[in-house]
Coordinates of C-alpha atoms in Angstrom, one line a residue:
M1 CA -24.7 29.7 -29.5
T2 CA -21.5 31.6 -29.0
T3 CA -20.7 33.1 -25.6
T4 CA -20.2 36.8 -26.5
S5 CA -22.3 39.2 -24.4
T6 CA -24.5 40.2 -27.3
S7 CA -25.3 36.6 -28.3
T8 CA -25.9 35.7 -24.6
D9 CA -28.3 38.6 -24.3
T10 CA -30.1 37.4 -27.5
A11 CA -30.2 33.9 -26.2
D12 CA -31.7 35.0 -22.9
A13 CA -34.4 37.0 -24.7
V14 CA -35.2 34.1 -27.0
H15 CA -35.5 31.7 -24.1
R16 CA -37.7 34.1 -22.2
W17 CA -39.9 34.6 -25.3
L18 CA -40.2 30.8 -25.7
R19 CA -41.2 30.3 -22.1
D20 CA -43.7 33.1 -22.3
N21 CA -45.3 32.0 -25.5
A22 CA -45.1 28.2 -25.2
R23 CA -48.6 26.6 -25.4
P24 CA -48.5 23.2 -23.6
V25 CA -49.5 20.0 -25.4
H26 CA -51.0 17.7 -22.8
G27 CA -51.3 14.5 -24.9
T28 CA -48.9 13.0 -27.4
D29 CA -50.9 9.9 -28.2
A30 CA -53.2 9.8 -31.2
A31 CA -56.2 8.8 -28.9
D32 CA -55.6 11.8 -26.6
T33 CA -58.3 14.5 -26.8
G34 CA -58.7 17.9 -25.4
P35 CA -58.4 21.6 -26.2
D36 CA -54.6 21.9 -25.9
L37 CA -54.1 21.9 -29.7
R38 CA -57.1 24.1 -30.4
T39 CA -55.2 27.3 -30.9
L40 CA -52.8 25.5 -33.3
T41 CA -55.5 23.8 -35.4
D42 CA -57.6 27.0 -35.5
H43 CA -54.5 28.8 -36.9
L44 CA -54.2 26.1 -39.6
A45 CA -57.8 26.0 -40.5
A46 CA -57.7 28.5 -43.3
A47 CA -54.9 26.7 -45.2
T48 CA -55.4 24.7 -48.4
V49 CA -52.5 22.4 -47.6
V50 CA -51.0 21.8 -44.2
G51 CA -47.5 20.2 -44.0
L52 CA -47.0 18.2 -40.8
G53 CA -43.3 17.4 -40.8
E54 CA -41.3 15.5 -38.2
S55 CA -37.6 15.6 -37.4
T56 CA -37.5 11.8 -37.1
R57 CA -39.8 9.0 -38.3
F58 CA -39.0 6.8 -35.3
S59 CA -40.8 8.6 -32.5
R60 CA -44.2 7.6 -31.1
Q61 CA -44.7 11.1 -29.7
T62 CA -44.1 13.0 -32.9
Y63 CA -46.4 10.6 -34.7
G64 CA -49.1 11.0 -32.0
I65 CA -49.2 14.7 -32.2
R66 CA -49.2 14.6 -36.0
D67 CA -52.2 12.2 -35.8
R68 CA -54.0 14.4 -33.3
I69 CA -53.7 17.4 -35.6
L70 CA -54.8 15.4 -38.6
R71 CA -58.0 14.3 -36.8
T72 CA -58.9 17.8 -35.7
L73 CA -58.4 19.2 -39.2
I74 CA -60.6 16.5 -40.6
T75 CA -63.4 16.7 -38.0
E76 CA -63.5 20.4 -37.3
H77 CA -62.1 22.1 -40.4
G78 CA -63.1 20.1 -43.4
F79 CA -59.8 18.7 -44.6
R80 CA -60.5 15.7 -46.8
A81 CA -57.2 14.1 -47.9
L82 CA -54.0 12.8 -46.4
A83 CA -50.9 12.9 -48.6
I84 CA -48.1 10.5 -47.6
Q85 CA -44.5 9.9 -48.6
D86 CA -45.1 6.7 -50.5
S87 CA -45.8 5.5 -54.1
A88 CA -49.1 5.9 -55.9
R89 CA -49.6 2.1 -55.8
S90 CA -49.2 1.9 -52.0
G91 CA -51.4 5.0 -51.6
A92 CA -54.1 3.4 -53.7
R93 CA -54.2 0.3 -51.4
L94 CA -54.5 2.6 -48.3
A95 CA -57.2 4.6 -50.0
A96 CA -59.2 1.5 -50.9
Y97 CA -59.2 0.5 -47.3
V98 CA -60.1 3.8 -45.7
R99 CA -62.7 4.7 -48.3
A100 CA -64.3 1.3 -49.1
G101 CA -63.1 -1.1 -46.5
V102 CA -61.1 -3.2 -49.0
G103 CA -58.8 -5.6 -47.1
D104 CA -57.4 -4.5 -43.7
P105 CA -54.7 -2.0 -42.7
H106 CA -52.1 -4.6 -42.0
T107 CA -52.3 -6.1 -45.6
A108 CA -52.6 -2.6 -47.0
L109 CA -49.3 -1.6 -45.3
A110 CA -47.5 -4.9 -46.2
D111 CA -45.7 -3.3 -49.2
A112 CA -45.8 0.3 -48.0
W113 CA -42.6 2.3 -47.4
R114 CA -40.9 0.9 -44.3
P115 CA -41.4 4.0 -42.0
L116 CA -45.2 3.6 -42.5
R117 CA -45.3 0.0 -41.4
T118 CA -46.1 0.7 -37.7
A119 CA -48.9 0.0 -35.3
E120 CA -49.3 3.8 -35.1
T121 CA -50.1 4.0 -38.9
V122 CA -52.6 1.1 -38.4
T123 CA -54.4 3.2 -35.7
T124 CA -54.6 6.2 -38.1
L125 CA -56.0 4.1 -40.9
E126 CA -58.6 2.5 -38.7
W127 CA -59.7 5.9 -37.4
L128 CA -60.0 7.2 -41.0
R129 CA -62.0 4.1 -41.9
A130 CA -64.3 4.6 -39.0
Y131 CA -64.8 8.3 -39.9
N132 CA -65.7 7.3 -43.5
I133 CA -68.2 4.8 -42.3
D134 CA -69.9 7.5 -40.3
H135 CA -69.7 10.0 -43.1
P136 CA -70.3 8.0 -46.3
D137 CA -71.1 11.1 -48.4
D138 CA -68.1 13.1 -47.2
R139 CA -65.2 10.7 -47.1
V140 CA -61.5 11.3 -46.5
G141 CA -59.0 9.9 -49.0
V142 CA -55.4 8.9 -48.8
F143 CA -52.8 9.2 -51.7
G144 CA -49.1 8.6 -52.2
I145 CA -47.2 11.5 -53.6
R146 CA -44.5 9.5 -55.5
P147 CA -45.0 7.9 -58.9
A148 CA -45.7 4.2 -59.0
D149 CA -42.8 2.3 -57.6
A150 CA -41.6 -1.3 -57.9
E151 CA -42.8 -3.7 -55.3
P152 CA -41.7 -7.2 -54.3
A153 CA -44.4 -8.8 -56.4
D154 CA -42.8 -7.3 -59.5
Y155 CA -39.6 -9.3 -58.9
D156 CA -41.8 -12.4 -58.8
E157 CA -43.4 -11.5 -62.1
V158 CA -40.1 -11.1 -63.9
L159 CA -38.7 -14.3 -62.5
A160 CA -41.9 -16.2 -63.3
Y161 CA -41.6 -15.1 -66.9
A162 CA -38.0 -16.3 -67.1
R163 CA -38.8 -19.7 -65.4
R164 CA -41.5 -20.4 -67.9
W165 CA -40.2 -19.0 -71.1
A166 CA -36.4 -19.0 -70.6
P167 CA -35.6 -21.5 -67.9
D168 CA -32.0 -21.7 -68.8
R169 CA -31.5 -18.0 -67.9
A170 CA -33.8 -17.9 -64.9
E171 CA -31.0 -18.4 -62.3
E172 CA -28.9 -15.8 -63.8
L173 CA -31.8 -13.4 -63.6
A174 CA -32.5 -14.4 -60.0
A175 CA -28.9 -13.7 -59.1
H176 CA -29.5 -10.0 -60.1
L177 CA -32.9 -9.6 -58.5
T178 CA -32.8 -11.6 -55.3
P179 CA -30.2 -9.5 -53.5
I180 CA -31.7 -6.1 -54.5
R181 CA -35.3 -6.9 -53.5
S182 CA -34.1 -6.6 -49.9
A183 CA -34.3 -2.9 -50.4
H184 CA -38.0 -3.1 -49.9
R185 CA -37.4 -4.2 -46.3
I186 CA -34.3 -2.2 -45.5
D187 CA -33.4 0.8 -47.7
E188 CA -30.1 0.3 -49.6
H189 CA -28.4 3.3 -48.0
V190 CA -29.5 1.9 -44.6
Q191 CA -28.0 -1.5 -45.5
R192 CA -24.7 0.3 -46.3
H193 CA -24.8 2.1 -42.9
Q194 CA -25.5 -1.2 -41.1
G195 CA -22.7 -3.1 -42.9
I196 CA -25.1 -5.7 -44.4
H197 CA -25.0 -4.5 -48.1
P198 CA -23.8 -7.2 -50.5
G199 CA -21.5 -4.7 -52.3
R200 CA -22.6 -4.1 -55.8
P201 CA -24.9 -1.0 -56.2
F202 CA -28.5 -2.2 -56.5
A203 CA -29.1 0.0 -59.5
E204 CA -26.4 -1.9 -61.5
D205 CA -28.0 -5.2 -60.8
A206 CA -31.4 -3.8 -61.7
R207 CA -30.1 -2.6 -65.1
A208 CA -28.3 -5.9 -65.7
A209 CA -31.5 -7.7 -65.1
L210 CA -33.3 -5.5 -67.6
T211 CA -30.5 -6.0 -70.2
L212 CA -30.7 -9.7 -69.7
L213 CA -34.5 -9.7 -70.2
H214 CA -34.1 -7.7 -73.4
S215 CA -31.6 -10.3 -74.7
L216 CA -33.9 -13.2 -74.3
P217 CA -35.5 -14.6 -77.5
Q218 CA -39.1 -13.6 -77.6
P219 CA -41.3 -16.7 -77.7
A220 CA -44.1 -16.8 -80.3
G221 CA -47.8 -16.5 -79.5
P222 CA -50.0 -13.9 -77.9
E223 CA -49.8 -15.3 -74.3
A224 CA -46.0 -15.3 -74.4
A225 CA -45.9 -11.8 -76.0
A226 CA -48.2 -10.4 -73.3
A227 CA -46.1 -12.0 -70.5
Y228 CA -42.9 -10.6 -72.0
S229 CA -44.4 -7.1 -72.2
T230 CA -45.5 -7.3 -68.6
A231 CA -42.1 -8.6 -67.4
L232 CA -40.4 -5.7 -69.2
D233 CA -42.7 -3.2 -67.6
R234 CA -42.0 -4.6 -64.2
A235 CA -38.2 -4.7 -64.8
R236 CA -38.3 -1.0 -65.8
L237 CA -40.1 -0.2 -62.6
I238 CA -37.4 -2.1 -60.7
V239 CA -34.7 -0.1 -62.4
S240 CA -36.4 3.2 -61.7
F241 CA -36.9 2.3 -58.1
H242 CA -33.3 1.6 -57.5
E243 CA -31.9 4.5 -59.6
N244 CA -34.1 7.0 -57.7
S245 CA -33.5 5.6 -54.2
V246 CA -31.2 7.6 -51.8
A247 CA -28.4 5.2 -52.6
G248 CA -29.1 5.4 -56.3
R249 CA -29.0 9.2 -56.3
G250 CA -25.9 9.2 -54.1
G251 CA -27.6 11.1 -51.2
F252 CA -30.7 12.6 -49.8
A253 CA -30.5 15.9 -51.7
G254 CA -32.1 16.4 -55.0
D255 CA -34.7 18.5 -56.8
D256 CA -37.9 16.6 -57.6
P257 CA -40.9 18.7 -58.4
Q258 CA -43.2 15.7 -59.0
P259 CA -44.4 15.1 -55.4
A260 CA -45.4 18.7 -55.0
R261 CA -47.1 18.6 -58.4
T262 CA -49.0 15.5 -57.2
I263 CA -50.4 17.3 -54.2
I264 CA -51.2 20.4 -56.3
D265 CA -53.0 18.3 -58.9
H266 CA -55.0 16.4 -56.3
H267 CA -56.3 19.6 -54.9
R268 CA -57.1 21.0 -58.4
T269 CA -58.9 17.8 -59.4
T270 CA -60.8 17.2 -56.2
G271 CA -61.0 20.5 -54.5
A272 CA -60.0 18.8 -51.3
R273 CA -57.9 20.5 -48.7
I274 CA -55.0 18.3 -47.8
V275 CA -52.8 17.3 -44.8
Y276 CA -49.4 16.3 -46.0
W277 CA -47.3 14.0 -43.8
D278 CA -43.5 13.8 -44.3
G279 CA -40.1 14.7 -42.8
I280 CA -39.3 18.3 -42.0
A281 CA -36.7 18.4 -44.8
H282 CA -39.6 17.8 -47.2
T283 CA -42.3 20.0 -45.6
A284 CA -40.2 23.1 -45.1
G285 CA -41.5 26.0 -47.1
I286 CA -38.1 27.0 -48.5
E287 CA -34.9 25.5 -49.8
I288 CA -32.9 23.8 -47.1
G289 CA -29.3 22.6 -46.6
L290 CA -28.7 19.0 -45.4
G291 CA -25.8 17.7 -43.4
P292 CA -22.6 19.5 -42.4
A293 CA -21.9 20.5 -46.0
E294 CA -25.4 22.0 -46.2
T295 CA -26.2 20.3 -49.5
R296 CA -29.0 22.2 -51.1
F297 CA -32.4 20.6 -51.3
H298 CA -35.8 21.7 -52.6
G299 CA -38.4 19.7 -50.8
E300 CA -42.1 19.4 -51.7
G301 CA -42.9 22.1 -49.2
S302 CA -41.0 24.8 -51.1
G303 CA -43.0 23.8 -54.2
L304 CA -46.3 24.0 -52.3
R305 CA -45.4 27.4 -50.8
A306 CA -44.5 28.7 -54.3
Y307 CA -47.9 27.6 -55.7
F308 CA -50.2 28.2 -52.7
G309 CA -48.4 31.1 -51.0
T310 CA -49.9 31.5 -47.5
G311 CA -52.4 28.8 -48.4
Y312 CA -49.6 26.4 -47.5
L313 CA -48.7 26.2 -43.8
S314 CA -45.9 24.1 -42.4
V315 CA -45.6 22.6 -38.9
A316 CA -42.3 21.2 -37.7
I317 CA -42.5 18.6 -35.0
G318 CA -39.2 17.9 -33.2
F319 CA -37.8 16.6 -29.9
H320 CA -35.0 17.1 -27.4
H321 CA -33.7 13.7 -26.6
G322 CA -34.8 10.1 -26.1
D323 CA -35.2 6.5 -27.3
L324 CA -35.7 6.0 -31.0
G325 CA -35.7 2.2 -30.9
K326 CA -32.3 1.1 -32.1
V327 CA -30.5 4.2 -30.9
I328 CA -30.8 6.8 -28.1
A329 CA -30.6 10.3 -29.3
P330 CA -28.6 12.6 -26.9
V331 CA -29.6 16.2 -26.1
P332 CA -29.1 18.4 -29.1
A333 CA -26.0 20.5 -29.7
P334 CA -26.3 24.0 -28.3
E335 CA -26.3 25.7 -31.6
L336 CA -29.4 24.0 -32.8
I337 CA -32.9 25.4 -32.5
D338 CA -33.9 22.2 -30.7
A339 CA -31.6 23.2 -27.8
D340 CA -33.3 26.6 -27.5
L341 CA -36.7 24.9 -27.5
G342 CA -35.4 22.5 -24.8
T343 CA -35.0 25.4 -22.4
V344 CA -38.8 25.4 -21.8
D345 CA -39.7 23.0 -19.0
L346 CA -42.7 21.3 -20.6
P347 CA -43.1 17.7 -21.8
A348 CA -44.5 19.0 -25.1
Y349 CA -45.6 22.4 -26.4
F350 CA -45.8 24.6 -29.5
V351 CA -45.0 28.1 -30.5
D352 CA -46.4 30.0 -33.5
L353 CA -43.6 31.8 -35.4
R354 CA -46.1 34.2 -36.9
D355 CA -47.1 35.6 -33.5
D356 CA -46.1 39.2 -32.8
A357 CA -42.8 39.5 -31.0
P358 CA -40.1 42.1 -30.0
P359 CA -37.5 43.1 -32.6
E360 CA -34.8 40.8 -31.2
I361 CA -37.1 37.8 -31.5
R362 CA -38.2 38.7 -35.0
R363 CA -34.5 38.9 -35.9
W364 CA -33.9 35.5 -34.4
R365 CA -36.8 34.0 -36.3
A366 CA -35.5 35.6 -39.6
A367 CA -31.8 34.6 -39.1
P368 CA -30.1 31.5 -40.5
A369 CA -30.6 28.5 -38.2
Q370 CA -30.0 24.8 -37.9
M371 CA -32.3 22.0 -36.7
R372 CA -32.0 18.4 -35.9
V373 CA -33.1 15.8 -38.5
I374 CA -32.7 12.1 -37.9
S375 CA -32.9 9.5 -40.7
G376 CA -32.4 5.7 -40.8
V377 CA -28.7 6.1 -41.0
Y378 CA -28.4 8.2 -37.8
D379 CA -25.4 7.5 -35.6
P380 CA -25.4 9.2 -32.1
A381 CA -21.6 9.4 -32.4
A382 CA -22.0 11.6 -35.4
D383 CA -24.9 13.6 -34.1
A384 CA -23.4 16.8 -35.5
A385 CA -24.1 15.5 -39.0
A386 CA -27.8 15.0 -38.3
R387 CA -29.1 18.5 -39.1
L388 CA -30.6 20.7 -41.7
A389 CA -30.0 24.4 -42.2
V390 CA -32.6 27.0 -43.1
S391 CA -32.1 30.7 -44.1
S392 CA -34.9 31.5 -41.7
P393 CA -37.0 29.4 -39.4
A394 CA -40.0 31.6 -39.8
A395 CA -39.8 31.3 -43.6
A396 CA -39.4 27.5 -43.5
F397 CA -42.0 26.8 -40.8
D398 CA -45.1 28.5 -39.4
V399 CA -45.3 26.5 -36.2
L400 CA -42.7 24.6 -34.1
V401 CA -43.8 21.7 -31.9
H402 CA -41.3 20.4 -29.4
I403 CA -41.3 17.2 -27.4
R404 CA -39.0 16.8 -24.4
E405 CA -38.4 13.1 -24.5
T406 CA -39.3 10.5 -27.1
S407 CA -40.0 6.8 -27.2
P408 CA -40.0 4.5 -30.2
V409 CA -42.8 3.6 -32.6
H410 CA -44.1 0.1 -32.7
W411 CA -43.0 -1.7 -35.8
L412 CA -45.3 -4.2 -37.5
P413 CA -43.9 -7.7 -38.1
D414 CA -42.0 -7.9 -41.4
P415 CA -44.1 -10.1 -43.8
A416 CA -40.9 -11.3 -45.3
G417 CA -39.6 -12.4 -41.9
G418 CA -36.6 -10.0 -42.1

């Protein structure tokens, strides 16, 4: 905040209000129990969809609080579905495990989106499975909000076709597909950030592979024709995956109504009330701006708010500073809401932005603001770029959860050994 007398008075009033209205959270691990989140979950109980957004996907504490809220909404308030930021194919494997015990959580997560492949997610899935065993007639489901994405096995399918039916072109095809399948372990934009990207945009190699496949003579016979059709389908999925990645789109921003529609359709089809897990940029109930340039972004939350109105409630879970695994996040810049929240001397707490408040607090909640958001390309030296902007915190989020200090999630071993 600036240092004029008026802004200083406002800042003091905000900090007093936060201290007076902060409700402590005593446990940030999924297994923690207690009444400390009861006021929050009771306030969320009437919603049709609850968005639980986190400012980073690398914090054990933000994950733990999110999991605690999920469990209470399921056990005490009748929510019966968890929507995740992953593809329909991955979501189907997770659903098969939690609903029917097919496989185990580690194998179900093997081809999931990288931020989901943690010991913390395993704990969530195991809890959901145990709940469903105890409630066989009232089970909880899981689903991915994105359309079906390519997976590593699809690359194998395409190469297997070429090696059998066009062996003279198989190595050429492999030269396109082998480098780009690494994006399923480390996102392409993260590879660029880490300096390990091979150079050529992955979408170009994916399109070249599809073009090469189209150019192959089609062998005769029903078996070969079926194999060729399957290989083409898989190659098209690979192209779509890379074209629609962050690197393929040229940035995080974009307008994609499909994920919100997936959640809406799931509710309309099943009647289930849904908990939606994602980053705060996606769960915010209004359009946001990303980065220093404030590139405009309509996340799924804005589509859910437009459809459900007050039936969509959004919780933003952030933190002040701490260890995220590969990096240490410093204290937030003073102009960020996270810095204001950090003036409360509690390890973790929440405030409800819908609570009654004096006029100066209502003005603060309705004024434009910035919040920290940390992705896989975060650089502490460029912390000022790691932010999102909202026209109003109270319009974007109903509840703010703040954690003083964070520690990293526990990553599962990479099945590919990378």
